[in-house]
Amino acid sequence: MNSVPPLKPDRAVEIAPGVHWIGVLDPGLRSFDIILKSPNGTSYNAYAVRGSAGVAVIDTVKACFAEDFFRHLESVARYDEITCIVLNHLEPDHSGALPELLRRAPQANLYISTRGKPMLKGLMHGANLDFTPVKTGDFIRLGDRTLSFLNTPYLHWPDTQCTFLEDAGLLFSGDIFGCHFCDARLFNDAVGDFRYAFDYYYAHLMRPFRSHVLEALQLIEALPVKLIAPAHGPVLRDNPRHYLQRYRELSAPTLKNEASHVKTLLVFYLSAYGNTKNMAEVLAAGAETTGGVRVSLYDIEVSDVAPLIDLIEEADALIFGSPTINGDAVKPVWDLLSSLTAVSVQGKLGGAFGSYGWSGEAVPMIEDRLRGLKLRVPFKGVRARLIPTPDELAECRKLGVDLALHLTGKTENRMIDMAALA
Ligand code: FEO
């Protein structure tokens, strides 16, 4: 996609007065965290900030690139000048060179977010490590310069934070506003077209945490940001506020909901012989009777997953019908469920039903998965051996009614999570 072959820079690059990029490029990377494709490779951006009373290092790099990182750092500072090390995020692509940096600059204080503590323990087994946990409003001084901290959790790990260099209006944003796009020209107004990489990265890392993105934007938009220095991809010096606006746009609902005044219940099913389909239709009809709920049925044997993800993100309740084949729910159900990690489903209502031949594991397996995704599963799923009996269809209908009443707040029943009774 990028027509210019990435060059391997062999030097630190000044991005603002007294602030150097000391990261590394990884043009050969083709997948990140296993799940993200990276056709342009990536960069692990780290920075050195010089003040009148010391140097701060912001983030490090993946361990296998430590040698280049230290060479870049040594070109702009001595180790005994380093007073502060800030890790905006402890994932190993940014903390890989930390142990060696601490060994070379033992006098430096380490600053991480308050949620970073268990991760730091996991990275530095057995080390007796001093560090200072920080939160929004905390700051450190480098003599004439001040670095202040912003607590921006779950973007995309619990520990993520940003650090703001006040005099330069420079936001060290960690993974936020980053992308996997390797280009030695470094700055957003000089590199190739990285718009797709920026949106793709958002979709896979930030979209599941949309509410946290909006909280972070509230903090960041209040700052006089003149330059954004993320932990991956181009340094955003040209029109940095465009990227705040882009995050706002990407965090808006994907679909326009013309029925926003009612709750939405999505029923997904597959059916080998029409039995699970019959259950789905009866359940949906039951939900319809309560009023105030828009019920939609989808046969996922013939659906693409991507458009359903957008629907699911906006829905209030999801229920899955699957036959049991070879002791399991069928593959399209798992494909759809595994895709739900890309969106926020926490707190939605969930449920399951299905016809089976002799064992019927699909329903409890789906319920377990829904709970694992942090949906609430308040009502026991319905299973029917082969052709559902009138009683089993009545149970399906009741499940639809119960879910709909719960969604609309019309039920007087106390909700009990079935997992709590197990
Ligand atoms: Fe770039 Fe979440 O690590």
Tab-separated table of C-alpha atoms and ligand atoms in Angstrom:
chain	number	residue	atom	x	y	z
A	1	MET	CA	0.000	0.000	0.000
A	2	ASN	CA	2.848	2.372	0.791
A	3	SER	CA	4.756	2.964	-2.416
A	4	VAL	CA	7.896	4.247	-0.709
A	5	PRO	CA	9.999	1.492	0.876
A	6	PRO	CA	10.479	2.299	4.565
A	7	LEU	CA	14.008	3.354	5.378
A	8	LYS	CA	15.632	2.355	8.606
A	9	PRO	CA	16.440	5.609	10.408
A	10	ASP	CA	19.599	5.537	12.361
A	11	ARG	CA	19.099	8.565	14.457
A	12	ALA	CA	16.846	10.345	16.867
A	13	VAL	CA	14.527	12.929	15.278
A	14	GLU	CA	13.622	16.214	16.950
A	15	ILE	CA	9.826	16.616	16.891
A	16	ALA	CA	9.643	19.788	19.036
A	17	PRO	CA	12.277	21.915	20.794
A	18	GLY	CA	14.070	19.627	23.241
A	19	VAL	CA	11.864	16.636	22.378
A	20	HIS	CA	13.205	13.741	20.302
A	21	TRP	CA	11.630	10.674	18.771
A	22	ILE	CA	13.847	7.793	19.880
A	23	GLY	CA	11.677	4.936	18.684
A	24	VAL	CA	12.277	2.230	16.102
A	25	LEU	CA	10.649	1.128	12.862
A	26	ASP	CA	9.461	-2.420	12.272
A	27	PRO	CA	8.676	-2.504	8.548
A	28	GLY	CA	8.484	-6.305	8.410
A	29	LEU	CA	5.649	-6.790	10.890
A	30	ARG	CA	2.591	-8.300	9.185
A	31	SER	CA	0.300	-8.982	12.122
A	32	PHE	CA	0.056	-7.298	15.472
A	33	ASP	CA	-1.182	-8.941	18.670
A	34	ILE	CA	-2.034	-11.853	16.325
A	35	ILE	CA	-5.418	-10.329	15.385
A	36	LEU	CA	-4.487	-7.128	13.531
A	37	LYS	CA	-3.120	-7.176	10.020
A	38	SER	CA	-0.260	-4.726	9.473
A	39	PRO	CA	0.510	-4.552	5.728
A	40	ASN	CA	2.684	-1.477	6.301
A	41	GLY	CA	4.554	-2.797	9.325
A	42	THR	CA	4.582	-0.553	12.361
A	43	SER	CA	6.733	1.634	14.542
A	44	TYR	CA	7.292	1.597	18.282
A	45	ASN	CA	7.548	5.266	19.140
A	46	ALA	CA	9.402	6.419	22.224
A	47	TYR	CA	10.428	9.941	23.105
A	48	ALA	CA	13.001	11.855	25.155
A	49	VAL	CA	12.085	15.223	26.690
A	50	ARG	CA	14.871	17.493	27.901
A	51	GLY	CA	14.177	20.021	30.637
A	52	SER	CA	16.460	22.280	32.643
A	53	ALA	CA	16.637	19.713	35.448
A	54	GLY	CA	16.705	16.398	33.707
A	55	VAL	CA	15.493	14.196	30.884
A	56	ALA	CA	12.288	12.185	30.753
A	57	VAL	CA	11.948	9.074	28.620
A	58	ILE	CA	8.400	8.420	27.470
A	59	ASP	CA	7.818	4.724	26.658
A	60	THR	CA	10.338	2.218	25.343
A	61	VAL	CA	10.140	-0.366	22.535
A	62	LYS	CA	9.706	-4.073	21.893
A	63	ALA	CA	12.589	-5.968	23.474
A	64	CYS	CA	14.058	-7.237	20.200
A	65	PHE	CA	14.548	-3.631	19.033
A	66	ALA	CA	16.169	-2.403	22.260
A	67	GLU	CA	19.587	-1.955	20.703
A	68	ASP	CA	18.336	0.679	18.223
A	69	PHE	CA	16.283	2.375	20.927
A	70	PHE	CA	19.298	2.761	23.208
A	71	ARG	CA	21.431	4.044	20.345
A	72	HIS	CA	18.842	6.718	19.581
A	73	LEU	CA	18.506	7.612	23.239
A	74	GLU	CA	22.284	7.846	23.702
A	75	SER	CA	22.476	10.295	20.794
A	76	VAL	CA	20.377	12.851	22.726
A	77	ALA	CA	20.998	12.175	26.437
A	78	ARG	CA	23.327	10.525	28.914
A	79	TYR	CA	21.846	7.875	31.169
A	80	ASP	CA	22.782	9.855	34.292
A	81	GLU	CA	20.642	12.763	33.027
A	82	ILE	CA	17.469	10.693	32.995
A	83	THR	CA	15.333	11.616	35.968
A	84	CYS	CA	11.971	10.192	34.864
A	85	ILE	CA	10.705	7.246	32.870
A	86	VAL	CA	7.036	7.369	31.929
A	87	LEU	CA	5.272	4.330	30.582
A	88	ASN	CA	1.934	5.318	29.120
A	89	HIS	CA	1.133	1.638	28.580
A	90	LEU	CA	2.788	-1.566	29.717
A	91	GLU	CA	2.108	-3.895	26.806
A	92	PRO	CA	5.445	-5.473	25.829
A	93	ASP	CA	5.730	-3.499	22.575
A	94	HIS	CA	6.303	-0.437	24.770
A	95	SER	CA	7.809	-1.912	27.915
A	96	GLY	CA	10.228	-4.406	26.322
A	97	ALA	CA	13.323	-2.286	26.893
A	98	LEU	CA	12.239	-1.096	30.354
A	99	PRO	CA	14.258	-3.554	32.464
A	100	GLU	CA	17.482	-2.654	30.662
A	101	LEU	CA	16.676	1.071	30.770
A	102	LEU	CA	16.158	0.855	34.530
A	103	ARG	CA	19.481	-0.946	34.821
A	104	ARG	CA	21.254	1.772	32.816
A	105	ALA	CA	19.480	4.689	34.560
A	106	PRO	CA	18.921	3.390	38.101
A	107	GLN	CA	18.380	6.871	39.505
A	108	ALA	CA	15.301	7.507	37.321
A	109	ASN	CA	11.830	7.440	38.813
A	110	LEU	CA	9.271	5.303	36.994
A	111	TYR	CA	5.737	6.653	36.483
A	112	ILE	CA	2.840	4.449	35.400
A	113	SER	CA	-0.938	4.690	35.715
A	114	THR	CA	-2.561	3.419	38.880
A	115	ARG	CA	-4.017	0.468	36.944
A	116	GLY	CA	-0.597	-0.487	35.632
A	117	LYS	CA	0.662	-1.970	38.888
A	118	PRO	CA	-0.437	-5.610	38.340
A	119	MET	CA	0.909	-5.520	34.801
A	120	LEU	CA	4.249	-4.187	35.949
A	121	LYS	CA	4.443	-7.055	38.455
A	122	GLY	CA	3.679	-9.494	35.636
A	123	LEU	CA	6.468	-8.043	33.526
A	124	MET	CA	9.152	-7.712	36.175
A	125	HIS	CA	8.805	-10.962	38.066
A	126	GLY	CA	10.550	-10.853	41.392
A	127	ALA	CA	12.131	-7.442	40.851
A	128	ASN	CA	11.852	-5.097	43.782
A	129	LEU	CA	10.762	-2.140	41.754
A	130	ASP	CA	10.072	1.400	42.872
A	131	PHE	CA	7.505	3.271	40.865
A	132	THR	CA	4.985	6.067	41.270
A	133	PRO	CA	1.373	5.449	40.216
A	134	VAL	CA	-0.184	8.578	38.672
A	135	LYS	CA	-3.646	9.768	37.707
A	136	THR	CA	-5.287	12.765	36.040
A	137	GLY	CA	-4.018	15.989	37.606
A	138	ASP	CA	-0.686	14.558	38.735
A	139	PHE	CA	2.418	16.059	37.177
A	140	ILE	CA	6.180	15.948	37.264
A	141	ARG	CA	8.655	18.735	36.672
A	142	LEU	CA	11.864	18.650	34.670
A	143	GLY	CA	12.965	22.027	35.998
A	144	ASP	CA	11.475	24.454	33.470
A	145	ARG	CA	9.111	21.922	31.875
A	146	THR	CA	6.073	20.115	33.228
A	147	LEU	CA	4.627	16.772	32.218
A	148	SER	CA	1.072	16.185	33.392
A	149	PHE	CA	-0.867	12.936	33.294
A	150	LEU	CA	-4.284	12.039	31.940
A	151	ASN	CA	-6.009	8.892	33.063
A	152	THR	CA	-7.414	7.323	29.854
A	153	PRO	CA	-8.052	3.681	30.782
A	154	TYR	CA	-9.078	0.794	28.498
A	155	LEU	CA	-7.630	2.326	25.348
A	156	HIS	CA	-7.020	-0.478	24.824
A	157	TRP	CA	-5.735	-1.955	28.107
A	158	PRO	CA	-6.787	-0.986	31.633
A	159	ASP	CA	-3.494	0.791	32.263
A	160	THR	CA	-3.411	3.176	29.299
A	161	GLN	CA	-2.743	6.854	29.997
A	162	CYS	CA	-1.554	9.981	28.175
A	163	THR	CA	1.157	12.446	29.168
A	164	PHE	CA	1.030	16.130	28.225
A	165	LEU	CA	4.058	18.372	27.856
A	166	GLU	CA	2.464	21.666	28.754
A	167	ASP	CA	4.815	24.284	27.279
A	168	ALA	CA	4.870	22.554	23.870
A	169	GLY	CA	1.211	21.518	23.783
A	170	LEU	CA	2.525	18.043	23.029
A	171	LEU	CA	0.402	15.022	23.854
A	172	PHE	CA	2.204	11.709	24.245
A	173	SER	CA	-0.879	9.622	23.647
A	174	GLY	CA	0.319	6.042	23.920
A	175	ASP	CA	-1.719	3.679	21.746
A	176	ILE	CA	-4.483	6.279	21.340
A	177	PHE	CA	-4.349	8.072	17.951
A	178	GLY	CA	-1.781	5.530	16.806
A	179	CYS	CA	-1.799	3.211	13.818
A	180	HIS	CA	0.313	0.447	12.392
A	181	PHE	CA	1.993	2.301	9.586
A	182	CYS	CA	5.741	2.267	9.186
A	183	ASP	CA	7.230	5.209	7.327
A	184	ALA	CA	10.622	6.752	8.053
A	185	ARG	CA	9.336	10.182	7.042
A	186	LEU	CA	7.717	10.075	10.478
A	187	PHE	CA	5.368	13.073	10.382
A	188	ASN	CA	1.753	12.887	9.228
A	189	ASP	CA	2.262	15.580	6.582
A	190	ALA	CA	5.270	13.731	5.116
A	191	VAL	CA	4.380	10.017	5.197
A	192	GLY	CA	2.206	8.067	2.744
A	193	ASP	CA	-1.563	7.932	3.008
A	194	PHE	CA	-2.261	6.277	6.361
A	195	ARG	CA	-5.985	7.054	6.682
A	196	TYR	CA	-7.008	3.443	6.205
A	197	ALA	CA	-4.451	2.257	8.770
A	198	PHE	CA	-5.679	4.862	11.269
A	199	ASP	CA	-9.338	3.835	10.952
A	200	TYR	CA	-8.521	0.104	10.876
A	201	TYR	CA	-6.518	0.420	14.088
A	202	TYR	CA	-9.362	2.333	15.727
A	203	ALA	CA	-11.884	-0.313	14.636
A	204	HIS	CA	-9.931	-3.169	16.152
A	205	LEU	CA	-8.405	-1.639	19.271
A	206	MET	CA	-10.548	1.297	20.322
A	207	ARG	CA	-14.072	0.583	19.070
A	208	PRO	CA	-14.796	-2.053	21.733
A	209	PHE	CA	-14.147	0.692	24.304
A	210	ARG	CA	-16.126	3.471	22.671
A	211	SER	CA	-17.438	4.896	25.932
A	212	HIS	CA	-13.875	5.161	27.227
A	213	VAL	CA	-12.815	6.883	23.994
A	214	LEU	CA	-15.452	9.526	24.594
A	215	GLU	CA	-14.311	10.016	28.187
A	216	ALA	CA	-10.712	10.377	27.033
A	217	LEU	CA	-11.709	12.866	24.347
A	218	GLN	CA	-13.378	15.046	26.953
A	219	LEU	CA	-10.072	15.283	28.801
A	220	ILE	CA	-7.929	15.744	25.707
A	221	GLU	CA	-10.151	18.234	23.874
A	222	ALA	CA	-9.833	20.619	26.819
A	223	LEU	CA	-6.080	20.843	26.292
A	224	PRO	CA	-4.243	23.228	23.920
A	225	VAL	CA	-2.914	20.315	21.842
A	226	LYS	CA	-0.439	21.397	19.147
A	227	LEU	CA	1.129	18.043	18.394
A	228	ILE	CA	0.234	14.421	19.093
A	229	ALA	CA	3.012	11.884	19.532
A	230	PRO	CA	1.443	8.422	19.626
A	231	ALA	CA	3.165	5.133	20.384
A	232	HIS	CA	2.660	3.759	16.848
A	233	GLY	CA	2.667	5.328	13.419
A	234	PRO	CA	3.072	8.924	12.284
A	235	VAL	CA	3.659	11.836	14.637
A	236	LEU	CA	0.625	14.064	14.151
A	237	ARG	CA	1.960	17.603	13.804
A	238	ASP	CA	-0.246	18.869	10.955
A	239	ASN	CA	-3.755	19.671	12.210
A	240	PRO	CA	-3.639	17.360	15.243
A	241	ARG	CA	-7.173	18.310	16.231
A	242	HIS	CA	-8.393	16.579	13.074
A	243	TYR	CA	-7.514	13.286	14.750
A	244	LEU	CA	-9.533	14.160	17.859
A	245	GLN	CA	-12.448	14.900	15.557
A	246	ARG	CA	-11.903	11.648	13.658
A	247	TYR	CA	-12.079	9.699	16.931
A	248	ARG	CA	-15.348	11.504	17.694
A	249	GLU	CA	-16.719	10.525	14.283
A	250	LEU	CA	-15.579	6.921	14.620
A	251	SER	CA	-17.125	6.720	18.080
A	252	ALA	CA	-20.568	7.762	16.841
A	253	PRO	CA	-23.129	4.999	16.251
A	254	THR	CA	-22.464	3.304	12.927
A	255	LEU	CA	-26.112	2.908	11.987
A	256	LYS	CA	-28.885	5.424	12.113
A	257	ASN	CA	-31.602	3.936	14.297
A	258	GLU	CA	-34.991	4.943	12.945
A	259	ALA	CA	-36.648	3.193	15.892
A	260	SER	CA	-34.583	4.729	18.666
A	261	HIS	CA	-37.654	5.113	20.871
A	262	VAL	CA	-37.942	1.340	21.333
A	263	LYS	CA	-35.629	-1.377	22.586
A	264	THR	CA	-34.064	-3.757	20.094
A	265	LEU	CA	-33.935	-7.543	20.382
A	266	LEU	CA	-31.980	-9.483	17.763
A	267	VAL	CA	-32.669	-13.192	17.300
A	268	PHE	CA	-29.933	-15.126	15.474
A	269	TYR	CA	-30.456	-18.747	14.537
A	270	LEU	CA	-29.486	-21.629	12.280
A	271	SER	CA	-31.627	-24.635	11.644
A	272	ALA	CA	-30.829	-27.970	10.016
A	273	TYR	CA	-34.409	-29.314	9.905
A	274	GLY	CA	-36.526	-26.267	10.736
A	275	ASN	CA	-36.879	-27.039	14.459
A	276	THR	CA	-34.583	-24.320	15.805
A	277	LYS	CA	-36.098	-21.952	13.221
A	278	ASN	CA	-39.548	-22.735	14.581
A	279	MET	CA	-38.334	-21.994	18.107
A	280	ALA	CA	-36.821	-18.690	16.922
A	281	GLU	CA	-40.056	-17.572	15.317
A	282	VAL	CA	-42.159	-18.443	18.346
A	283	LEU	CA	-39.708	-16.677	20.665
A	284	ALA	CA	-39.750	-13.583	18.445
A	285	ALA	CA	-43.549	-13.612	18.317
A	286	GLY	CA	-43.649	-13.759	22.117
A	287	ALA	CA	-41.325	-10.781	22.419
A	288	GLU	CA	-43.482	-8.819	19.973
A	289	THR	CA	-46.561	-9.153	22.176
A	290	THR	CA	-45.196	-6.894	24.904
A	291	GLY	CA	-44.892	-3.743	22.802
A	292	GLY	CA	-41.968	-1.356	22.954
A	293	VAL	CA	-39.472	-3.849	21.510
A	294	ARG	CA	-38.328	-4.063	17.919
A	295	VAL	CA	-37.648	-7.738	17.240
A	296	SER	CA	-35.539	-8.891	14.282
A	297	LEU	CA	-34.773	-12.431	13.100
A	298	TYR	CA	-31.593	-13.399	11.248
A	299	ASP	CA	-30.723	-16.774	9.749
A	300	ILE	CA	-26.939	-16.648	10.175
A	301	GLU	CA	-26.318	-19.628	7.935
A	302	VAL	CA	-26.493	-17.180	5.035
A	303	SER	CA	-25.369	-13.902	6.655
A	304	ASP	CA	-22.060	-12.135	6.473
A	305	VAL	CA	-20.772	-11.350	9.940
A	306	ALA	CA	-19.638	-7.723	9.420
A	307	PRO	CA	-23.055	-6.060	8.980
A	308	LEU	CA	-24.402	-7.971	11.958
A	309	ILE	CA	-21.644	-6.568	14.164
A	310	ASP	CA	-22.878	-3.023	13.544
A	311	LEU	CA	-26.429	-4.090	14.419
A	312	ILE	CA	-25.282	-5.874	17.543
A	313	GLU	CA	-23.391	-2.845	18.787
A	314	GLU	CA	-26.600	-0.813	18.804
A	315	ALA	CA	-28.916	-3.590	20.084
A	316	ASP	CA	-30.214	-4.041	23.618
A	317	ALA	CA	-30.602	-7.826	23.626
A	318	LEU	CA	-29.135	-10.728	21.644
A	319	ILE	CA	-30.417	-14.254	21.587
A	320	PHE	CA	-28.822	-17.141	19.727
A	321	GLY	CA	-30.491	-20.320	18.495
A	322	SER	CA	-28.297	-23.229	17.496
A	323	PRO	CA	-28.748	-26.944	17.003
A	324	THR	CA	-26.220	-29.160	18.752
A	325	ILE	CA	-24.013	-31.019	16.301
A	326	ASN	CA	-21.194	-33.232	17.546
A	327	GLY	CA	-21.670	-31.901	21.068
A	328	ASP	CA	-21.231	-28.263	20.084
A	329	ALA	CA	-22.980	-25.183	18.753
A	330	VAL	CA	-22.401	-24.809	15.028
A	331	LYS	CA	-19.553	-22.833	13.507
A	332	PRO	CA	-21.456	-19.738	12.250
A	333	VAL	CA	-22.609	-19.137	15.837
A	334	TRP	CA	-19.032	-19.267	17.122
A	335	ASP	CA	-17.852	-17.084	14.241
A	336	LEU	CA	-20.392	-14.442	15.177
A	337	LEU	CA	-19.713	-14.726	18.896
A	338	SER	CA	-15.966	-14.467	18.397
A	339	SER	CA	-16.481	-11.280	16.384
A	340	LEU	CA	-18.194	-9.607	19.306
A	341	THR	CA	-14.836	-8.752	20.847
A	342	ALA	CA	-14.721	-5.939	18.254
A	343	VAL	CA	-17.620	-4.078	19.866
A	344	SER	CA	-18.890	-3.282	23.315
A	345	VAL	CA	-21.596	-5.760	24.369
A	346	GLN	CA	-21.117	-5.497	28.099
A	347	GLY	CA	-24.421	-5.257	29.950
A	348	LYS	CA	-26.665	-6.219	27.037
A	349	LEU	CA	-29.193	-8.988	27.653
A	350	GLY	CA	-28.381	-12.393	26.192
A	351	GLY	CA	-29.955	-15.791	25.826
A	352	ALA	CA	-29.902	-19.060	23.921
A	353	PHE	CA	-32.169	-21.789	22.628
A	354	GLY	CA	-31.997	-24.718	20.239
A	355	SER	CA	-33.127	-28.121	19.122
A	356	TYR	CA	-30.867	-31.144	19.585
A	357	GLY	CA	-30.710	-34.869	18.898
A	358	TRP	CA	-29.299	-36.539	21.972
A	359	SER	CA	-27.101	-34.273	24.131
A	360	GLY	CA	-27.942	-30.555	23.635
A	361	GLU	CA	-24.734	-28.877	24.765
A	362	ALA	CA	-25.087	-25.884	22.410
A	363	VAL	CA	-27.426	-23.840	24.615
A	364	PRO	CA	-25.329	-23.881	27.829
A	365	MET	CA	-22.140	-23.381	25.789
A	366	ILE	CA	-23.562	-20.257	24.146
A	367	GLU	CA	-24.800	-18.983	27.510
A	368	ASP	CA	-21.317	-19.417	28.972
A	369	ARG	CA	-19.795	-17.522	26.088
A	370	LEU	CA	-22.300	-14.690	26.469
A	371	ARG	CA	-21.466	-14.401	30.158
A	372	GLY	CA	-17.783	-14.417	29.265
A	373	LEU	CA	-18.484	-11.414	27.048
A	374	LYS	CA	-20.138	-9.758	30.056
A	375	LEU	CA	-23.694	-9.932	28.760
A	376	ARG	CA	-26.388	-10.542	31.334
A	377	VAL	CA	-28.114	-13.904	30.861
A	378	PRO	CA	-31.060	-13.651	33.224
A	379	PHE	CA	-33.297	-16.417	31.862
A	380	LYS	CA	-32.536	-20.079	31.391
A	381	GLY	CA	-32.278	-21.108	27.746
A	382	VAL	CA	-34.786	-23.424	26.091
A	383	ARG	CA	-33.746	-26.791	24.683
A	384	ALA	CA	-35.955	-29.127	22.690
A	385	ARG	CA	-35.155	-32.681	21.670
A	386	LEU	CA	-35.688	-32.803	17.881
A	387	ILE	CA	-39.186	-31.460	17.145
A	388	PRO	CA	-40.214	-29.034	19.899
A	389	THR	CA	-43.345	-30.040	21.774
A	390	PRO	CA	-46.149	-27.537	22.389
A	391	ASP	CA	-44.810	-27.134	25.941
A	392	GLU	CA	-41.301	-26.414	24.674
A	393	LEU	CA	-42.654	-23.886	22.196
A	394	ALA	CA	-44.555	-22.278	25.051
A	395	GLU	CA	-41.240	-22.004	26.902
A	396	CYS	CA	-39.733	-20.295	23.865
A	397	ARG	CA	-42.617	-17.872	23.752
A	398	LYS	CA	-42.221	-17.185	27.461
A	399	LEU	CA	-38.485	-16.600	27.028
A	400	GLY	CA	-39.269	-13.991	24.363
A	401	VAL	CA	-41.886	-12.352	26.575
A	402	ASP	CA	-39.603	-12.349	29.631
A	403	LEU	CA	-36.694	-10.806	27.744
A	404	ALA	CA	-38.919	-8.139	26.195
A	405	LEU	CA	-40.570	-7.274	29.505
A	406	HIS	CA	-37.182	-7.021	31.114
A	407	LEU	CA	-35.945	-4.749	28.346
A	408	THR	CA	-38.896	-2.419	28.667
A	409	GLY	CA	-38.872	-2.424	32.453
A	410	LYS	CA	-42.426	-3.767	32.557
A	411	THR	CA	-41.575	-6.894	34.486
A	412	GLU	CA	-42.085	-7.136	38.179
A	413	ASN	CA	-39.917	-10.221	38.298
A	414	ARG	CA	-36.638	-9.909	40.098
A	415	MET	CA	-33.843	-10.640	37.628
A	416	ILE	CA	-31.643	-13.557	38.650
A	417	ASP	CA	-28.509	-14.300	36.697
A	418	MET	CA	-28.654	-18.056	36.134
A	419	ALA	CA	-24.876	-18.230	36.548
A	420	ALA	CA	-25.321	-17.206	40.168
A	421	LEU	CA	-27.434	-20.314	40.763
A	422	ALA	CA	-24.943	-22.736	39.240
B	1	FEO	FE1	1.051	-0.682	21.348
B	1	FEO	FE2	-1.220	-1.881	23.354
B	1	FEO	O1	0.447	-1.759	22.670
